[in-house]
CSV table of C-alpha atoms in Angstrom, one decimal:
chain,number,residue,atom,x,y,z
A,1,UNK,CA,-64.1,-58.6,-23.6
A,2,UNK,CA,-61.7,-57.1,-21.6
A,3,UNK,CA,-59.0,-55.1,-23.2
A,4,UNK,CA,-56.1,-53.7,-21.6
A,5,UNK,CA,-54.0,-50.5,-23.1
A,6,UNK,CA,-50.9,-49.1,-21.7
A,7,UNK,CA,-51.1,-45.5,-21.9
A,8,UNK,CA,-48.6,-42.8,-22.5
A,9,UNK,CA,-47.5,-39.9,-20.1
A,10,UNK,CA,-49.3,-37.1,-22.3
A,11,UNK,CA,-51.5,-35.1,-20.5
A,12,UNK,CA,-54.6,-36.2,-22.0
A,13,UNK,CA,-54.0,-40.0,-21.5
A,14,UNK,CA,-52.8,-39.3,-17.7
A,15,UNK,CA,-55.9,-37.2,-17.3
A,16,UNK,CA,-58.2,-40.1,-18.1
A,17,UNK,CA,-56.1,-42.3,-15.7
A,18,UNK,CA,-56.6,-40.1,-12.8
A,19,UNK,CA,-60.2,-39.5,-13.5
A,20,UNK,CA,-61.3,-43.0,-13.5
A,21,UNK,CA,-61.9,-43.2,-9.6
A,22,UNK,CA,-63.9,-39.7,-9.9
A,23,UNK,CA,-66.6,-41.9,-11.8
A,24,UNK,CA,-66.2,-45.1,-9.8
A,25,UNK,CA,-66.5,-43.2,-6.5
A,26,UNK,CA,-69.1,-40.8,-7.7
A,27,UNK,CA,-71.8,-42.1,-5.3
A,28,UNK,CA,-69.6,-42.8,-2.3
A,29,UNK,CA,-69.7,-40.1,0.4
A,30,UNK,CA,-66.7,-41.3,1.8
A,31,UNK,CA,-64.3,-41.1,-1.3
A,32,UNK,CA,-62.1,-37.8,-1.1
A,33,UNK,CA,-60.7,-36.9,-4.8
A,34,UNK,CA,-57.2,-36.0,-5.1
A,35,UNK,CA,-56.0,-33.0,-7.0
A,36,UNK,CA,-56.0,-33.8,-10.7
A,37,UNK,CA,-53.2,-31.6,-11.5
A,38,UNK,CA,-50.9,-32.8,-8.8
A,39,UNK,CA,-51.7,-36.6,-9.5
A,40,UNK,CA,-50.9,-36.2,-13.2
A,41,UNK,CA,-47.4,-34.4,-12.2
A,42,UNK,CA,-46.9,-37.3,-9.8
A,43,UNK,CA,-47.0,-39.6,-12.6
A,44,UNK,CA,-45.4,-37.4,-15.4
A,45,UNK,CA,-41.5,-38.2,-15.6
A,46,UNK,CA,-40.9,-34.9,-16.8
A,47,UNK,CA,-42.3,-33.6,-13.6
A,48,UNK,CA,-41.5,-36.2,-10.8
A,49,UNK,CA,-37.9,-36.3,-10.1
A,50,UNK,CA,-38.5,-39.8,-8.4
A,51,UNK,CA,-38.2,-41.2,-12.0
A,52,UNK,CA,-34.5,-40.7,-11.5
A,53,UNK,CA,-34.5,-44.0,-9.6
A,54,UNK,CA,-37.9,-45.6,-10.8
A,55,UNK,CA,-39.8,-46.2,-13.8
A,56,UNK,CA,-43.5,-47.2,-14.6
A,57,UNK,CA,-45.9,-48.4,-17.0
A,58,UNK,CA,-49.6,-47.2,-16.7
A,59,UNK,CA,-52.6,-49.6,-17.7
A,60,UNK,CA,-56.2,-48.9,-18.1
A,61,UNK,CA,-58.7,-51.9,-18.6
A,62,UNK,CA,-61.7,-51.4,-21.3
A,63,UNK,CA,-65.0,-53.2,-21.5
A,64,UNK,CA,-67.7,-52.6,-23.9
A,65,UNK,CA,-65.7,-49.4,-25.0
A,66,UNK,CA,-65.7,-48.1,-21.2
A,67,UNK,CA,-62.8,-47.7,-18.8
A,68,UNK,CA,-63.7,-50.3,-15.9
A,69,UNK,CA,-60.1,-50.2,-14.3
A,70,UNK,CA,-56.7,-48.9,-13.8
A,71,UNK,CA,-53.2,-49.7,-12.5
A,72,UNK,CA,-49.6,-48.5,-12.3
A,73,UNK,CA,-46.6,-51.0,-12.5
A,74,UNK,CA,-43.6,-49.4,-10.8
A,75,UNK,CA,-40.1,-50.5,-10.2
A,76,UNK,CA,-38.1,-48.6,-7.6
A,77,UNK,CA,-34.4,-49.3,-8.7
A,78,UNK,CA,-32.9,-48.1,-5.0
A,79,UNK,CA,-35.2,-50.7,-3.5
A,80,UNK,CA,-34.2,-53.5,-6.0
A,81,UNK,CA,-30.4,-52.7,-6.5
A,82,UNK,CA,-29.5,-51.2,-3.0
A,83,UNK,CA,-31.9,-53.0,-0.8
A,84,UNK,CA,-32.0,-56.2,-2.8
A,85,UNK,CA,-35.8,-56.5,-2.7
A,86,UNK,CA,-36.7,-58.0,-6.2
A,87,UNK,CA,-40.0,-56.4,-6.4
A,88,UNK,CA,-42.2,-54.9,-9.1
A,89,UNK,CA,-44.9,-52.5,-7.0
A,90,UNK,CA,-48.4,-51.7,-7.9
A,91,UNK,CA,-50.3,-48.7,-7.5
A,92,UNK,CA,-53.3,-46.5,-8.6
A,93,UNK,CA,-55.2,-49.6,-8.5
A,94,UNK,CA,-59.0,-49.0,-9.0
A,95,UNK,CA,-61.4,-51.4,-10.7
A,96,UNK,CA,-65.0,-52.4,-11.0
A,97,UNK,CA,-66.5,-55.5,-9.0
A,98,UNK,CA,-65.3,-57.8,-11.5
A,99,UNK,CA,-62.4,-60.1,-10.7
A,100,UNK,CA,-61.5,-60.9,-14.4
A,101,UNK,CA,-60.8,-57.1,-14.8
A,102,UNK,CA,-58.5,-57.0,-11.5
A,103,UNK,CA,-56.8,-60.3,-13.1
A,104,UNK,CA,-56.1,-58.8,-16.4
A,105,UNK,CA,-54.8,-55.6,-14.8
A,106,UNK,CA,-52.4,-57.5,-12.3
A,107,UNK,CA,-51.4,-59.9,-15.4
A,108,UNK,CA,-49.7,-56.6,-16.9
A,109,UNK,CA,-48.0,-55.9,-13.7
A,110,UNK,CA,-46.5,-59.3,-13.5
A,111,UNK,CA,-45.5,-59.5,-17.2
A,112,UNK,CA,-43.6,-55.9,-16.4
A,113,UNK,CA,-41.6,-57.6,-13.3
A,114,UNK,CA,-40.9,-60.6,-15.3
A,115,UNK,CA,-39.2,-58.5,-17.9
A,116,UNK,CA,-37.1,-56.9,-15.4
A,117,UNK,CA,-35.8,-60.3,-13.7
A,118,UNK,CA,-37.8,-59.6,-10.6
A,119,UNK,CA,-39.4,-62.1,-8.5
A,120,UNK,CA,-42.4,-60.8,-6.7
A,121,UNK,CA,-45.1,-58.3,-6.8
A,122,UNK,CA,-46.8,-56.1,-4.1
A,123,UNK,CA,-49.0,-53.4,-3.9
A,124,UNK,CA,-51.4,-50.9,-3.6
A,125,UNK,CA,-48.1,-48.8,-3.1
A,126,UNK,CA,-46.6,-45.7,-4.7
A,127,UNK,CA,-43.1,-45.2,-5.8
A,128,UNK,CA,-41.8,-44.6,-2.3
A,129,UNK,CA,-42.8,-45.1,1.3
A,130,UNK,CA,-43.8,-41.5,1.3
A,131,UNK,CA,-46.5,-42.2,-1.2
A,132,UNK,CA,-49.9,-43.6,-0.4
A,133,UNK,CA,-50.0,-47.5,0.6
A,134,UNK,CA,-52.6,-50.2,1.0
A,135,UNK,CA,-56.0,-51.1,0.4
A,136,UNK,CA,-58.7,-50.4,2.9
A,137,UNK,CA,-59.7,-53.3,4.6
A,138,UNK,CA,-61.4,-51.7,7.8
A,139,UNK,CA,-63.2,-48.3,7.8
A,140,UNK,CA,-64.9,-48.2,4.6
A,141,UNK,CA,-67.5,-45.6,6.1
A,142,UNK,CA,-65.0,-43.2,7.0
A,143,UNK,CA,-63.4,-40.4,4.7
A,144,UNK,CA,-60.0,-40.9,3.6
A,145,UNK,CA,-57.3,-38.3,4.0
A,146,UNK,CA,-55.0,-36.7,1.3
A,147,UNK,CA,-52.5,-39.3,1.9
A,148,UNK,CA,-54.6,-42.2,1.8
A,149,UNK,CA,-56.6,-44.3,-0.8
A,150,UNK,CA,-60.1,-45.2,-0.7
A,151,UNK,CA,-61.8,-48.3,-1.9
A,152,UNK,CA,-64.6,-50.7,-1.8
A,153,UNK,CA,-64.6,-53.7,0.1
A,154,UNK,CA,-64.3,-56.1,-2.9
A,155,UNK,CA,-60.8,-55.0,-3.4
A,156,UNK,CA,-59.4,-57.0,-0.6
A,157,UNK,CA,-61.7,-60.1,-1.9
A,158,UNK,CA,-60.3,-59.9,-5.2
A,159,UNK,CA,-56.7,-60.0,-4.3
A,160,UNK,CA,-57.2,-63.0,-1.9
A,161,UNK,CA,-59.1,-64.9,-4.6
A,162,UNK,CA,-56.3,-64.5,-6.9
A,163,UNK,CA,-53.7,-65.8,-4.5
A,164,UNK,CA,-52.2,-62.8,-3.2
A,165,UNK,CA,-50.8,-63.1,0.4
A,166,UNK,CA,-50.7,-60.4,3.4
A,167,UNK,CA,-47.6,-58.1,3.0
A,168,UNK,CA,-47.6,-54.9,5.5
A,169,UNK,CA,-50.6,-53.9,7.4
A,170,UNK,CA,-51.2,-50.3,8.8
A,171,UNK,CA,-53.6,-48.9,11.2
A,172,UNK,CA,-55.1,-45.6,11.8
A,173,UNK,CA,-56.5,-43.9,14.9
A,174,UNK,CA,-59.0,-41.2,15.9
A,175,UNK,CA,-58.0,-39.6,19.1
A,176,UNK,CA,-60.2,-37.1,21.2
A,177,UNK,CA,-58.4,-33.9,22.2
A,178,UNK,CA,-58.6,-33.6,25.8
A,179,UNK,CA,-60.4,-30.4,27.3
A,180,UNK,CA,-57.2,-29.3,28.7
A,181,UNK,CA,-53.6,-30.1,28.7
A,182,UNK,CA,-52.7,-32.7,31.6
A,183,UNK,CA,-51.1,-31.4,34.5
A,184,UNK,CA,-48.7,-34.5,34.3
A,185,UNK,CA,-47.7,-33.8,30.7
A,186,UNK,CA,-47.0,-30.2,31.4
A,187,UNK,CA,-44.6,-31.1,34.2
A,188,UNK,CA,-42.9,-33.9,32.4
A,189,UNK,CA,-42.3,-31.7,29.5
A,190,UNK,CA,-40.8,-29.1,31.4
A,191,UNK,CA,-38.6,-31.7,32.9
A,192,UNK,CA,-37.5,-33.3,29.7
A,193,UNK,CA,-36.9,-29.7,28.2
A,194,UNK,CA,-34.5,-28.4,30.9
A,195,UNK,CA,-32.7,-32.0,31.4
A,196,UNK,CA,-31.5,-32.0,27.8
A,197,UNK,CA,-31.5,-28.4,27.4
A,198,UNK,CA,-34.0,-28.6,24.4
A,199,UNK,CA,-35.5,-25.4,22.9
A,200,UNK,CA,-39.0,-25.1,21.0
A,201,UNK,CA,-38.8,-23.5,17.3
A,202,UNK,CA,-41.9,-21.8,16.5
A,203,UNK,CA,-42.9,-20.4,12.9
A,204,UNK,CA,-45.1,-17.6,11.9
A,205,UNK,CA,-45.2,-18.1,8.2
A,206,UNK,CA,-44.9,-21.4,6.1
A,207,UNK,CA,-41.7,-20.5,4.2
A,208,UNK,CA,-39.9,-20.1,7.6
A,209,UNK,CA,-40.3,-24.0,8.0
A,210,UNK,CA,-38.1,-24.3,4.9
A,211,UNK,CA,-35.0,-23.8,6.6
A,212,UNK,CA,-35.7,-27.0,8.7
A,213,UNK,CA,-37.2,-29.1,6.0
A,214,UNK,CA,-34.3,-31.2,4.9
A,215,UNK,CA,-33.5,-31.7,8.5
A,216,UNK,CA,-36.8,-33.2,9.2
A,217,UNK,CA,-36.6,-35.6,6.3
A,218,UNK,CA,-33.3,-36.5,7.7
A,219,UNK,CA,-34.8,-37.3,10.9
A,220,UNK,CA,-37.5,-39.1,9.1
A,221,UNK,CA,-34.8,-41.3,7.5
A,222,UNK,CA,-33.2,-42.0,10.8
A,223,UNK,CA,-36.7,-42.7,12.5
A,224,UNK,CA,-37.9,-45.1,10.0
A,225,UNK,CA,-35.2,-47.0,8.7
A,226,UNK,CA,-35.6,-50.3,10.4
A,227,UNK,CA,-39.2,-50.7,9.2
A,228,UNK,CA,-39.9,-53.4,6.6
A,229,UNK,CA,-41.5,-50.9,3.9
A,230,UNK,CA,-38.7,-48.3,4.4
A,231,UNK,CA,-36.8,-46.7,1.3
A,232,UNK,CA,-34.4,-44.0,2.0
A,233,UNK,CA,-36.0,-40.6,0.9
A,234,UNK,CA,-33.9,-39.0,-2.1
A,235,UNK,CA,-32.7,-35.2,-2.0
A,236,UNK,CA,-34.7,-34.6,-5.3
A,237,UNK,CA,-37.9,-36.1,-3.8
A,238,UNK,CA,-37.1,-34.0,-0.7
A,239,UNK,CA,-37.3,-31.0,-2.8
A,240,UNK,CA,-40.5,-31.9,-4.5
A,241,UNK,CA,-42.3,-32.6,-1.2
A,242,UNK,CA,-41.4,-29.1,0.2
A,243,UNK,CA,-42.6,-27.6,-3.1
A,244,UNK,CA,-45.8,-29.9,-3.1
A,245,UNK,CA,-47.2,-29.7,0.7
A,246,UNK,CA,-45.6,-26.0,1.6
A,247,UNK,CA,-49.0,-24.4,0.5
A,248,UNK,CA,-51.0,-26.9,2.9
A,249,UNK,CA,-48.9,-26.3,6.0
A,250,UNK,CA,-50.2,-23.9,8.8
A,251,UNK,CA,-47.1,-23.0,10.7
A,252,UNK,CA,-48.7,-22.9,14.1
A,253,UNK,CA,-49.4,-26.6,13.9
A,254,UNK,CA,-45.6,-27.8,13.2
A,255,UNK,CA,-43.5,-28.5,16.3
A,256,UNK,CA,-39.9,-28.9,16.1
A,257,UNK,CA,-37.3,-29.1,18.8
A,258,UNK,CA,-33.6,-28.2,19.0
A,259,UNK,CA,-31.0,-29.2,21.2
A,260,UNK,CA,-28.8,-26.6,22.8
A,261,UNK,CA,-26.7,-26.2,19.8
A,262,UNK,CA,-29.8,-25.5,17.5
A,263,UNK,CA,-29.5,-29.1,15.7
A,264,UNK,CA,-33.2,-30.4,15.1
A,265,UNK,CA,-33.8,-33.2,17.3
A,266,UNK,CA,-37.9,-34.0,16.7
A,267,UNK,CA,-40.5,-32.5,15.1
A,268,UNK,CA,-44.1,-33.4,14.5
A,269,UNK,CA,-46.2,-31.9,11.4
A,270,UNK,CA,-50.3,-31.8,11.9
A,271,UNK,CA,-52.7,-30.2,9.6
A,272,UNK,CA,-56.4,-29.0,9.8
A,273,UNK,CA,-58.2,-32.0,8.0
A,274,UNK,CA,-58.5,-31.2,4.4
A,275,UNK,CA,-60.8,-34.0,3.4
A,276,UNK,CA,-64.1,-32.2,3.4
A,277,UNK,CA,-62.4,-29.3,1.5
A,278,UNK,CA,-61.0,-31.7,-1.2
A,279,UNK,CA,-64.1,-33.4,-1.5
A,280,UNK,CA,-66.0,-29.9,-2.5
A,281,UNK,CA,-63.0,-29.2,-4.7
A,282,UNK,CA,-63.5,-32.6,-6.7
A,283,UNK,CA,-60.1,-32.5,-8.1
A,284,UNK,CA,-60.0,-28.9,-9.3
A,285,UNK,CA,-57.5,-26.3,-8.0
A,286,UNK,CA,-58.2,-23.2,-9.5
A,287,UNK,CA,-58.5,-20.1,-7.3
A,288,UNK,CA,-62.4,-20.2,-6.1
A,289,UNK,CA,-62.0,-23.9,-5.4
A,290,UNK,CA,-58.6,-23.4,-3.2
A,291,UNK,CA,-60.8,-21.1,-0.8
A,292,UNK,CA,-62.1,-24.4,0.4
A,293,UNK,CA,-58.4,-25.3,1.8
A,294,UNK,CA,-57.9,-22.0,3.3
A,295,UNK,CA,-61.3,-22.1,4.9
A,296,UNK,CA,-60.4,-25.5,6.5
A,297,UNK,CA,-56.8,-24.1,7.5
A,298,UNK,CA,-58.5,-21.4,9.8
A,299,UNK,CA,-62.0,-22.9,10.9
A,300,UNK,CA,-61.8,-26.7,11.7
A,301,UNK,CA,-62.9,-29.1,14.7
A,302,UNK,CA,-60.5,-32.0,13.2
A,303,UNK,CA,-57.0,-32.3,12.5
A,304,UNK,CA,-54.7,-34.7,10.8
A,305,UNK,CA,-51.4,-36.0,12.4
A,306,UNK,CA,-49.1,-36.6,9.5
A,307,UNK,CA,-45.3,-37.2,10.5
A,308,UNK,CA,-43.4,-37.2,13.5
A,309,UNK,CA,-39.7,-37.9,13.4
A,310,UNK,CA,-37.4,-38.4,16.4
A,311,UNK,CA,-33.8,-38.6,16.7
A,312,UNK,CA,-32.9,-42.2,17.5
A,313,UNK,CA,-30.5,-40.6,20.3
A,314,UNK,CA,-33.6,-39.0,22.0
A,315,UNK,CA,-36.0,-42.1,21.5
A,316,UNK,CA,-37.6,-43.1,24.5
A,317,UNK,CA,-36.5,-40.1,26.6
A,318,UNK,CA,-39.7,-38.6,27.0
A,319,UNK,CA,-39.2,-35.9,24.1
A,320,UNK,CA,-43.1,-36.9,23.0
A,321,UNK,CA,-44.3,-35.2,26.1
A,322,UNK,CA,-42.9,-31.9,24.9
A,323,UNK,CA,-44.2,-32.3,21.4
A,324,UNK,CA,-48.0,-33.4,22.8
A,325,UNK,CA,-48.0,-30.4,25.3
A,326,UNK,CA,-47.4,-27.9,22.0
A,327,UNK,CA,-49.8,-30.0,20.1
A,328,UNK,CA,-52.6,-29.9,22.5
A,329,UNK,CA,-52.4,-26.4,23.6
A,330,UNK,CA,-52.6,-25.4,19.6
A,331,UNK,CA,-55.8,-27.9,19.4
A,332,UNK,CA,-57.2,-26.0,22.1
A,333,UNK,CA,-56.6,-22.2,20.9
A,334,UNK,CA,-58.1,-23.3,17.5
A,335,UNK,CA,-61.1,-25.3,18.5
A,336,UNK,CA,-59.8,-28.7,17.4
A,337,UNK,CA,-61.8,-31.5,19.1
A,338,UNK,CA,-60.3,-34.8,17.0
A,339,UNK,CA,-56.9,-35.6,15.6
A,340,UNK,CA,-56.6,-38.5,12.9
A,341,UNK,CA,-53.4,-40.3,12.8
A,342,UNK,CA,-51.7,-41.1,9.3
A,343,UNK,CA,-51.4,-44.9,8.7
A,344,UNK,CA,-48.9,-46.5,11.1
A,345,UNK,CA,-47.3,-50.0,10.3
A,346,UNK,CA,-49.1,-52.4,12.7
A,347,UNK,CA,-45.7,-53.6,13.9
A,348,UNK,CA,-44.5,-50.1,14.8
A,349,UNK,CA,-45.8,-50.4,18.4
A,350,UNK,CA,-43.8,-47.5,19.8
A,351,UNK,CA,-45.8,-45.1,17.5
A,352,UNK,CA,-49.0,-46.6,18.7
A,353,UNK,CA,-48.0,-46.3,22.5
A,354,UNK,CA,-47.9,-42.8,22.2
A,355,UNK,CA,-51.8,-42.5,22.1
A,356,UNK,CA,-52.4,-45.1,25.1
A,357,UNK,CA,-53.1,-42.1,27.6
A,358,UNK,CA,-55.3,-40.4,25.3
A,359,UNK,CA,-59.2,-41.5,24.4
A,360,UNK,CA,-58.8,-43.3,21.0
A,361,UNK,CA,-60.1,-45.7,18.6
A,362,UNK,CA,-58.6,-47.5,16.0
A,363,UNK,CA,-61.1,-47.0,13.1
A,364,UNK,CA,-59.0,-48.1,9.7
A,365,UNK,CA,-56.8,-50.6,8.6
A,366,UNK,CA,-55.4,-51.0,5.5
A,367,UNK,CA,-52.9,-53.6,4.1
A,368,UNK,CA,-50.8,-54.5,0.9
A,369,UNK,CA,-50.6,-57.7,-0.9
A,370,UNK,CA,-47.7,-59.7,-2.7
A,371,UNK,CA,-47.5,-62.5,-4.8
A,372,UNK,CA,-44.7,-64.4,-6.3
A,373,UNK,CA,-44.2,-64.0,-10.1
């Protein structure tokens, strides 16, 4: 018999919710666990400011007195009221290979949506487009990154058997770093820099980046506003992201470009890959465990390309050549041989075109699914 229990946002309940995947994927060499404390804070209304415009319910599935699944039912009220998308989201979806458990968990999401007069459900997604999204449908034998979920192949089968339809699809790439910066990139970057009187901003300490953080998020809102999954990033979310991710940033890997007046017009954020370090940490972040992150920042042959933002006024004007030149030189200085992109919407051909001149392979694909209530 399957029993579904709604849990509270107490530390004990949220810890049980967060730690279920640790047991589900304990034998998987590809699963990279999240930091338990950070995951709890994301789902805690007293810690995460997203609850100013969102609400959520958390459910655990039990079978024979054992947790066999989890799911979060989420409503982002900006999305519903301002963007007119009558959608209930579901996320943090993990389950054993039992379609009846999946059915029971998703039924709770459906009920929550109907109670709030919503019309369809979609997931897995987080609270906003800055959170993790999509189940893996290709690349099960690849480590997930710190900003993606991992899952087994049967997740897709369960959702499709239950009548869910494709919603959004993301692709991810591995890109081989050239042994030297291409001469044509160097020349073109110099030309673009001089033509538009651009200046490169460099940082020595992570805290120096803070002065430009708000401008970066403003550029993100401008860059991606036309995409189907976009929900504007609110200032209180920006403040949280600055606090959450600043410790992971290596300033040498941040590229910012300003116009002649000093206004930020483009940026990219790349980090040394933390996947192997997070796997060793196994959800813990006390000082000795955090040493794995510090080591990954300094000695690594793989980097993760997380974000790029370009002011619409400067898009299609060659600014990416300047960004790629700086990134490639950083990679060569630090022994980076491979770069993994973050998930990119399949429809976002402009981003995918950036990799065409580099040796690359599309190694992962993930998707959200929707169903009418």
